[in-house]
Tab-separated table of C-alpha atoms in Angstrom:
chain	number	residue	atom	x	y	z
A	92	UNK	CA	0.000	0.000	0.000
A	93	UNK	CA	0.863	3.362	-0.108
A	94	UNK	CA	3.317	4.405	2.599
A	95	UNK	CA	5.590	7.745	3.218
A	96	UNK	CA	9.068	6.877	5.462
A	97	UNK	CA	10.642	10.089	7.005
A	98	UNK	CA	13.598	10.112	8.843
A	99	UNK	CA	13.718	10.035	13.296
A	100	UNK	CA	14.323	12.454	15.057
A	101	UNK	CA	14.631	14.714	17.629
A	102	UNK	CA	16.502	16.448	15.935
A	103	UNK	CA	18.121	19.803	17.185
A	104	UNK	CA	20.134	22.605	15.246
A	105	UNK	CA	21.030	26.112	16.347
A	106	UNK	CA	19.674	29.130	15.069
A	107	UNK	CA	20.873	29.693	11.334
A	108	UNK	CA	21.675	26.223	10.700
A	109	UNK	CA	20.832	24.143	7.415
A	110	UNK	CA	17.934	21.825	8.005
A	111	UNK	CA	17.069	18.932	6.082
A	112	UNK	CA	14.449	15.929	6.465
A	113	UNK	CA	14.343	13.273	4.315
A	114	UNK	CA	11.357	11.333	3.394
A	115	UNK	CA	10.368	8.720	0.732
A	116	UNK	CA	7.548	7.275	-0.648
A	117	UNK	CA	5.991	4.504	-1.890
A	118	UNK	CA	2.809	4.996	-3.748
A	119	UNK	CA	1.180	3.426	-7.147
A	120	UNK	CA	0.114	5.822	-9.326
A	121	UNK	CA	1.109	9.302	-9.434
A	122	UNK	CA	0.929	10.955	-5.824
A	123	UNK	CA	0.711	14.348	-4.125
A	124	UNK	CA	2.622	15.169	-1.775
A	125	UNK	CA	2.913	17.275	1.541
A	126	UNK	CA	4.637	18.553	4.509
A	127	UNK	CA	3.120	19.541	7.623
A	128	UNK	CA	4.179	21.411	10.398
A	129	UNK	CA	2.668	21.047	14.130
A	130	UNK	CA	3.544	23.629	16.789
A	131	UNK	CA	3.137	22.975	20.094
A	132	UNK	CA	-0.389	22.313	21.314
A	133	UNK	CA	-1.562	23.502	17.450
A	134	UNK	CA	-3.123	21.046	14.800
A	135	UNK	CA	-1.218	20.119	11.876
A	136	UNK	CA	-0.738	22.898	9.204
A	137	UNK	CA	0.085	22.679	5.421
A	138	UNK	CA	3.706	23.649	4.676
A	139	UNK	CA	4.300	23.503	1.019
A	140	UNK	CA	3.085	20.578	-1.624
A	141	UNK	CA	3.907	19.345	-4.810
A	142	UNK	CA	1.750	17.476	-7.287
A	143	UNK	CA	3.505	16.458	-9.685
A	144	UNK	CA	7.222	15.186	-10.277
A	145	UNK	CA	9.689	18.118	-10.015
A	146	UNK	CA	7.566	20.422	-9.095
A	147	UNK	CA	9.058	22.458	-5.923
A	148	UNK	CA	6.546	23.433	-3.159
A	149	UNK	CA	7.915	26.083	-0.907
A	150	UNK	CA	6.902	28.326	1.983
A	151	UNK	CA	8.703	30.264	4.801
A	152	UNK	CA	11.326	29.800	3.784
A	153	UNK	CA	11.646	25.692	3.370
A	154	UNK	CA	11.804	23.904	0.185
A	155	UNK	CA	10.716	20.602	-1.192
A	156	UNK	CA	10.969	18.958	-4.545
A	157	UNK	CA	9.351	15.883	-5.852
A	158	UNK	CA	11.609	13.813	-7.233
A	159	UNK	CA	10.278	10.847	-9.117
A	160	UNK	CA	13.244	9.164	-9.902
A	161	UNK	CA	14.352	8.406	-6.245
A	162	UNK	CA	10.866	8.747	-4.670
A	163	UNK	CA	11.752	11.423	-2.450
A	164	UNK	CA	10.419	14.286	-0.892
A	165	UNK	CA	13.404	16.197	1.534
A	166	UNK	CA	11.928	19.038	3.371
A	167	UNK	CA	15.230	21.982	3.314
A	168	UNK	CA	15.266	25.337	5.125
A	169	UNK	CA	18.847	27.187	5.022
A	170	UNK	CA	18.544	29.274	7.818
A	171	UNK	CA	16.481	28.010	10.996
A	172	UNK	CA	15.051	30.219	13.453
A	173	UNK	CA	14.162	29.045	17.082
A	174	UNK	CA	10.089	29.651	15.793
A	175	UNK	CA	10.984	26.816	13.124
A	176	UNK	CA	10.707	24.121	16.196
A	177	UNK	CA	7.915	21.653	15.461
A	178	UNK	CA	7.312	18.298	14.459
A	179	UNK	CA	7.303	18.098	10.943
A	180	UNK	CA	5.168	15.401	9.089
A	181	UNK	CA	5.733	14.637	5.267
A	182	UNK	CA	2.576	13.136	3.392
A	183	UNK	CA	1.122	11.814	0.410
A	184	UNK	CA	-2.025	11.554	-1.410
A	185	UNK	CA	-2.315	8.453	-4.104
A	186	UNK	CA	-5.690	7.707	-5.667
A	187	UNK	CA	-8.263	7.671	-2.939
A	188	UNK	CA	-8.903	9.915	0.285
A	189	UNK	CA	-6.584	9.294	2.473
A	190	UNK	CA	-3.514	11.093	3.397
A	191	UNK	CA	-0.403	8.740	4.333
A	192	UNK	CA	1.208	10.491	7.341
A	193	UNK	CA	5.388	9.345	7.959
A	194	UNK	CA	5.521	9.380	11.539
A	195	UNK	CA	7.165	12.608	11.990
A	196	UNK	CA	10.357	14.220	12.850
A	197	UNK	CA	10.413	16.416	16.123
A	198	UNK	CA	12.801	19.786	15.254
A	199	UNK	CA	14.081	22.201	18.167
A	200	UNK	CA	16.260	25.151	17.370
A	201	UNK	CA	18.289	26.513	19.879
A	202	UNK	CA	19.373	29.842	20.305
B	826	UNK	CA	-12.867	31.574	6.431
B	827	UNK	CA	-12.613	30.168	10.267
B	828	UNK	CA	-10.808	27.194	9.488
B	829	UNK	CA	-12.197	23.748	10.810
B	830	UNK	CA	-13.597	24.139	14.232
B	831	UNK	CA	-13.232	21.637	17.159
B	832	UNK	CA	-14.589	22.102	20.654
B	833	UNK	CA	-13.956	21.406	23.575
B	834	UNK	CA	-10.365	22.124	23.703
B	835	UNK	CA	-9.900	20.211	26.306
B	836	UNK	CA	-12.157	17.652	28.284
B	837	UNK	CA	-10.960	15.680	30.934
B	838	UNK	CA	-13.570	13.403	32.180
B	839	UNK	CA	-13.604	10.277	34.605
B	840	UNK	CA	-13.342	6.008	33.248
B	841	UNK	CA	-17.041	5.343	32.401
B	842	UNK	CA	-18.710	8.714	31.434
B	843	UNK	CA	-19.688	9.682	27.826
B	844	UNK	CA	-17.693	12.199	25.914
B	845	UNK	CA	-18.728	13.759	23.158
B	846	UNK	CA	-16.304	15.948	20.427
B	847	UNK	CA	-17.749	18.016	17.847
B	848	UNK	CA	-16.477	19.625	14.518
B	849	UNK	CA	-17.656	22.172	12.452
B	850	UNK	CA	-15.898	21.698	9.410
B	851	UNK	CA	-14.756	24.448	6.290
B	852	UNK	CA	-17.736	25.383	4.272
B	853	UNK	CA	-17.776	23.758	0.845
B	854	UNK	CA	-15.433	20.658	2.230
B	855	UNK	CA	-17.362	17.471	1.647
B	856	UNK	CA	-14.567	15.340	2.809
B	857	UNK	CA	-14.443	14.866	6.853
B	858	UNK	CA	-11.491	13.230	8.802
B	859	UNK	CA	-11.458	11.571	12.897
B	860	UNK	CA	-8.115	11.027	13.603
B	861	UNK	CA	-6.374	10.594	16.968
B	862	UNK	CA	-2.775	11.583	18.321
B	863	UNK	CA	-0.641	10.007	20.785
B	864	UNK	CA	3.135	9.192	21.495
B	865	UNK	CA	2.581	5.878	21.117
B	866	UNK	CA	1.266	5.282	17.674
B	867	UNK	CA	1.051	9.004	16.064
B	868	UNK	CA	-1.139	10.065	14.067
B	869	UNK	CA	-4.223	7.261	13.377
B	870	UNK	CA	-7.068	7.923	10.891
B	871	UNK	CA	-10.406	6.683	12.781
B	872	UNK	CA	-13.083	7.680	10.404
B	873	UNK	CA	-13.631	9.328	6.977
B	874	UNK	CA	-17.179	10.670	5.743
B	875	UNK	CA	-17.789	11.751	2.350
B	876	UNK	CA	-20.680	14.177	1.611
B	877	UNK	CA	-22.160	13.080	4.879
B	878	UNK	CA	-21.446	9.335	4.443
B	879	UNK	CA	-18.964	7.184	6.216
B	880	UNK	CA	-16.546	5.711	3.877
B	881	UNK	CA	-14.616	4.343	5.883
B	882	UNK	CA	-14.385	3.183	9.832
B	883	UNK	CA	-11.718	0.782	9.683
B	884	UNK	CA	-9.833	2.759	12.081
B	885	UNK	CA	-12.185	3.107	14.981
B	886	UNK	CA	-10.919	1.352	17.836
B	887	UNK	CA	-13.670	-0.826	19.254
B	888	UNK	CA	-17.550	-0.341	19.465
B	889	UNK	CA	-17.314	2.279	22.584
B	890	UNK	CA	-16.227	4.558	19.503
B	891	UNK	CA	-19.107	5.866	17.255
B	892	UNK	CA	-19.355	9.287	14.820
B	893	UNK	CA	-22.294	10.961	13.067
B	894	UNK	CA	-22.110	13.747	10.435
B	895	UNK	CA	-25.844	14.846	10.481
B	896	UNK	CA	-25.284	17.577	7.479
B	897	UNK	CA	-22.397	18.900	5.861
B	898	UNK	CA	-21.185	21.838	8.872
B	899	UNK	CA	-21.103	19.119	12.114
B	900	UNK	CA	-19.929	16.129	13.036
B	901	UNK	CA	-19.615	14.293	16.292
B	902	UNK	CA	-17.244	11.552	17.953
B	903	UNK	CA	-18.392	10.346	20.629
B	904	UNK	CA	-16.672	7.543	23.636
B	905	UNK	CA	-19.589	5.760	25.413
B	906	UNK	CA	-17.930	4.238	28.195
B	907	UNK	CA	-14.895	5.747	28.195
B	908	UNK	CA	-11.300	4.392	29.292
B	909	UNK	CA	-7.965	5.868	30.562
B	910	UNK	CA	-6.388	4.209	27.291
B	911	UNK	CA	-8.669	6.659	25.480
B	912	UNK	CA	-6.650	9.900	26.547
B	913	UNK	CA	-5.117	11.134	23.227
B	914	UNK	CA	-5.201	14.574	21.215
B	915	UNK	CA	-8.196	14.225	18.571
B	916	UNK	CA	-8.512	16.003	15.737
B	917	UNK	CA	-10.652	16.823	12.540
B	918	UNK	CA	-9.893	17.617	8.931
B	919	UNK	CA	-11.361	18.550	6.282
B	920	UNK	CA	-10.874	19.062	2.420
B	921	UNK	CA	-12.351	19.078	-0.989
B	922	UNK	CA	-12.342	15.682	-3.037
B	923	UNK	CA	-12.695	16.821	-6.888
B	924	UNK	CA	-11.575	13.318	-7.652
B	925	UNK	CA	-8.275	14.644	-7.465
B	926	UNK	CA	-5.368	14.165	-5.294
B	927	UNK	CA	-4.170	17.673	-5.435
B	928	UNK	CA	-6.000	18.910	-2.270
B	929	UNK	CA	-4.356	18.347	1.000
B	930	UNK	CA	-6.694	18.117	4.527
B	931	UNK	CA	-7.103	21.470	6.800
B	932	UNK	CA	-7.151	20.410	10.469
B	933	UNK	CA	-8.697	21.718	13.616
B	934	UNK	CA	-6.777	22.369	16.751
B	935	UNK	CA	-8.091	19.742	18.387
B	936	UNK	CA	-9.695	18.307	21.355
B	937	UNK	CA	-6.712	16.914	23.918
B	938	UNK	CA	-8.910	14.277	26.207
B	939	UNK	CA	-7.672	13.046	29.513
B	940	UNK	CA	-9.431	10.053	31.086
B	941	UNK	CA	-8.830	9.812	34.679
């Protein structure tokens, strides 16, 4: 079935470090797909998306492209700010309803 | 637009009593999402209606879990008795479903529920 693998965390930077978070896929068909972002004691928000391959979503800064070839969907930001910690879930929408959650990967920025 | 509405916030209730959360969700959504939230197993996906309907329940737990979507703006999970193992963060989504995959959900800011 369809699945979305993102790498564990915690993971923890300091402020105006490069972040990356990797995540994969499997899907058939052709998928959309999706990061979210959850701040403390918040629901999950939409990041950025992509719907088709090598498209780039982006938003505040972070990046994503979909790239067919290896399946992957890496969430980047350059320059994290201490605001940027969350838990960050990638996604990905196949040929039905649901949304495929990875498990998440908890960020904290330090100052 | 308001965004998808949950209430309460927060309930905390005792093992045994009914609890009842209720979403409002985005006008013009017909696609409604139950999911649930905890350190253990993340995020789970309990229940999805479509224009009203339940597609899908394969998620909900046991049969002290039921949900209702009367009309298109409400919808209603409700724990009858409840347990301790219940306490989680639950939220609701919504989006459009165009037959497309394009559209991603919009979530509430959920209902945190302690059983004590």
């Amino acid at each position: 079935g369809d699945s979305v693998t993102q790498m564990e965390g915690p993971v923890t930077l300091s402020e105006e470090a490069f972040l990356t978070i990797n995540c994969t896929y499997t899907a058939t068909g052709y998928p959309s797909l999706f990061w979210y972002v959850q701040y403390p004691g918040e629901g999950l928000q939409l990041l950025l998306k992509a719907t088709k391959a090598d498209d780039k979503g982006s938003n505040k800064g972070f990046e994503a492209t979909y790239r067919k070839e290896t399946t992957s969907f890496h969430l980047e930001k350059g320059s994290v700010q201490v605001s940027d910690s969350a838990v960050y879930f990638c996604a990905l929408r196949a040929n039905d309803y649901k949304l495929s959650f990875g498990a998440g990967t908890t960020v904290t920025v330090r100052a | 637009d308001a965004g998808v509405i949950q209430s309460p916030r927060h309930e905390v209730t005792e093992m045994g009593q009914e609890v009842t959360l209720r979403c409002k969700p985005i006008s013009g959504h017909n696609s409604l999402f139950w999911y649930r939230q905890t350190m253990m197993r993340g995020l789970e996906l309990l229940i999805y209606f479509n224009n009203n309907v339940p597609i899908d329940d394969s998620g909900m737990p046991e049969d002290r879990f039921s949900a209702k979507m009367p009309n298109a703006s409400f919808s209603t999970l409700k724990i009858q008795p409840s347990e301790p193992r219940d306490s989680a963060v639950y939220f609701c989504a919504s989006s459009l479903e165009a037959g497309a995959t394009i559209y991603g959900y919009t979530f509430g800011s959920g209902t945190r529920l302690t059983v004590v």
